[in-house]
Amino acid sequence: MAFENILVETIGKVGLITLNRPKAMNALNDALIDEVGAALDDFEANETIGCIVITGSEKAFAAGADIAAMKEWGYVEVYKANYISRNWDRIGRCRKPIIAAVAGFALGGGCELAMMCDFIIAAESAKFGQPEVKLGLLPGAGGTQRLPRAVGKAKAMDMCLTTRLMDAAEAERAGLVSRIVPSDRLLEEALAAAATIAEFSLPVLMAIKESVNRAFESSLAEGILFERRTFHASFALSDAREGMSAFVDKRKPGFKNR
Ligand code: DAK
């Protein structure tokens, strides 16, 4: 598939997707989200890729869903087309780890897209918000659900109801982002984190991702049971033999994703 709204690169074992609609602050239209889905399909099918980074520009990770496109739609169209679930949910279904590297605005669907990733690394310039209420809409790609899980009810309500933006420092304090880096080092830092992840055993990374995500879908007892079973299962991997042997032998492990 030829991409018109994103740039796609492979850097070692890392797949990089750059949202690329600079004239529209990377507003997320259907074509762009389809392209992100296709790029994820390629990276997931590629055995050599161990981690994916999604980033935007210096000014905007993404300023939300494309308002100009959305304004033409009615209820029947969005319901029949299964808008959002049809293609946006592809990001949440990715089994390989995904990092969002966010600089500038991450608003509305942009904030929601970042939250669909496994964690967010923010540039000092990052600004997060759910301003949909200004448009007569509510967040529709998980904002009312993922944001309170990340920052708590008070801040989520404040952001969704008043449209107040959260800067990088507050986002880190609140737990929305894992770390803040200088704006001119955002991509470098995100790619370094991704390269570290990609050196580990892929089936273990996938199981960790599943287990952490299970924490948001189940009781503590059920989540612990899920973790225990996946932990037990990891002993079936030759990578577990290799990792533990390498530690004992004081050498670097060579994981084979098996
Ligand atoms: N959509 C389309 N175009 C956008 C855009 C957007 N979200 N954001 C910016 N642009 C365009 C602007 O129209 C402008 O285009 P030109 O006039 O140059 O042609 C260009 O990008 C530059 O923007 P500005 O001139 O406004 O730049 P500033 O630096 O002055 O301001 C800004 C930057 C990001 C603060 C501002 O552009 C802004 O407030 N943008 C809109 C932010 C916003 O409201 N985002 C939420 C979008 S609604 C749903 C599921 C999900 C959603 C909805 C429904 N369902 C399940 C039904 C999600 C909704 C959203 O995300």
XYZ file of C-alpha atoms in Angstrom, residues 26-184:
159
model
C -1.976 15.793 11.517
C -5.773 15.740 11.800
C -6.815 12.115 11.722
C -8.981 11.325 8.739
C -10.181 7.858 7.806
C -7.484 7.409 5.151
C -4.720 8.183 7.661
C -6.078 5.726 10.221
C -6.427 3.047 7.487
C -2.776 3.644 6.589
C -1.669 3.339 10.216
C -3.575 0.031 10.329
C -1.873 -1.214 7.159
C 1.568 -0.210 8.492
C 0.840 -2.040 11.747
C -0.236 -5.127 9.762
C 3.136 -5.039 7.954
C 5.140 -4.543 11.149
C 3.250 -7.299 12.944
C 3.852 -9.711 10.057
C 7.554 -8.835 10.016
C 9.382 -11.215 12.370
C 12.342 -8.870 12.695
C 10.308 -5.994 14.182
C 10.107 -6.050 17.975
C 8.642 -2.636 18.782
C 6.787 0.187 17.013
C 6.923 3.963 17.541
C 4.144 6.315 16.436
C 5.044 9.987 16.286
C 3.866 13.235 14.728
C 5.544 16.568 14.068
C 7.174 19.136 16.341
C 3.921 21.154 16.371
C 1.390 18.378 16.643
C 1.257 14.692 17.379
C -2.315 15.061 16.082
C -4.892 17.805 16.634
C -7.737 15.305 16.671
C -10.097 13.658 14.269
C -10.514 15.601 11.037
C -13.255 18.097 11.860
C -13.778 19.138 8.227
C -14.525 15.503 7.282
C -16.636 14.783 10.374
C -18.870 17.778 9.948
C -20.543 16.145 6.929
C -21.498 12.986 8.785
C -24.812 12.098 10.385
C -25.742 9.447 12.941
C -26.749 6.838 10.383
C -23.466 7.196 8.463
C -21.218 6.873 11.520
C -23.285 4.002 12.930
C -23.435 2.070 9.669
C -19.757 2.643 8.910
C -18.868 1.584 12.470
C -16.794 4.760 12.634
C -13.838 4.456 15.053
C -14.308 0.756 15.829
C -13.779 -0.137 12.157
C -10.183 1.071 11.871
C -9.066 3.017 14.988
C -9.355 -0.093 17.170
C -6.597 -1.713 15.090
C -4.064 0.199 17.195
C -5.364 -1.308 20.440
C -5.295 -4.781 18.860
C -1.581 -4.593 18.005
C 0.201 -7.373 19.900
C 3.678 -5.887 19.568
C 4.629 -3.021 21.901
C 3.836 0.488 20.616
C 5.273 3.721 22.011
C 3.645 7.089 21.270
C 6.273 9.835 20.952
C 4.309 13.049 21.460
C 5.406 16.627 20.779
C 3.040 19.598 20.520
C -0.708 19.106 20.451
C -2.297 15.735 21.167
C -5.937 16.759 21.174
C -9.202 14.857 20.924
C -8.599 11.798 18.764
C -4.864 12.634 18.909
C -4.819 12.219 22.678
C -6.948 9.084 22.287
C -4.582 7.638 19.679
C -1.616 8.253 22.006
C -3.488 6.540 24.837
C -4.151 3.484 22.631
C -0.376 2.960 22.548
C 1.355 1.083 25.379
C 3.034 4.142 26.792
C 3.675 7.756 25.927
C 7.025 9.523 25.871
C 6.399 13.263 25.822
C 8.502 16.157 24.597
C 8.547 19.194 26.896
C 6.272 20.868 24.330
C 3.512 18.234 24.545
C -0.030 19.347 25.319
C -2.849 16.876 25.886
C -6.554 17.626 25.754
C -10.064 16.383 24.979
C -11.734 19.519 23.562
C -14.558 17.709 21.702
C -17.256 19.389 23.809
C -16.434 22.648 21.986
C -17.613 20.948 18.777
C -20.818 19.595 20.297
C -19.282 16.127 20.493
C -17.880 13.946 23.189
C -14.633 11.995 23.059
C -15.439 8.943 20.953
C -12.238 6.946 20.621
C -11.784 5.970 24.247
C -11.108 9.359 25.851
C -13.806 9.071 28.509
C -12.511 5.613 29.439
C -8.724 5.608 29.036
C -8.134 9.132 30.362
C -9.716 8.528 33.818
C -7.816 5.241 34.064
C -4.587 7.158 33.355
C -5.079 10.393 35.323
C -8.042 9.728 37.636
C -11.624 10.982 37.525
C -11.014 14.562 38.696
C -8.479 15.498 36.042
C -10.303 13.536 33.315
C -13.576 15.323 34.070
C -11.768 18.679 34.197
C -10.148 18.077 30.793
C -13.262 16.703 29.060
C -15.739 19.210 30.543
C -13.678 22.427 30.507
C -11.309 21.534 27.591
C -8.337 22.547 29.760
C -5.089 21.293 28.223
C -2.567 19.350 30.281
C 1.093 20.175 29.708
C 3.869 17.596 29.729
C 4.874 18.190 33.358
C 1.315 17.730 34.634
C 0.829 14.731 32.335
C 3.873 13.051 33.837
C 2.799 13.860 37.414
C -0.673 12.491 36.669
C 0.619 9.281 35.074
C -0.495 9.946 31.498
C 3.080 9.889 30.189
C 5.949 7.705 31.302
C 8.699 10.284 30.829
C 9.440 13.756 29.489
C 12.425 14.440 27.264
C 13.809 17.633 25.699
C 11.832 18.419 22.565
C 14.845 18.134 20.248
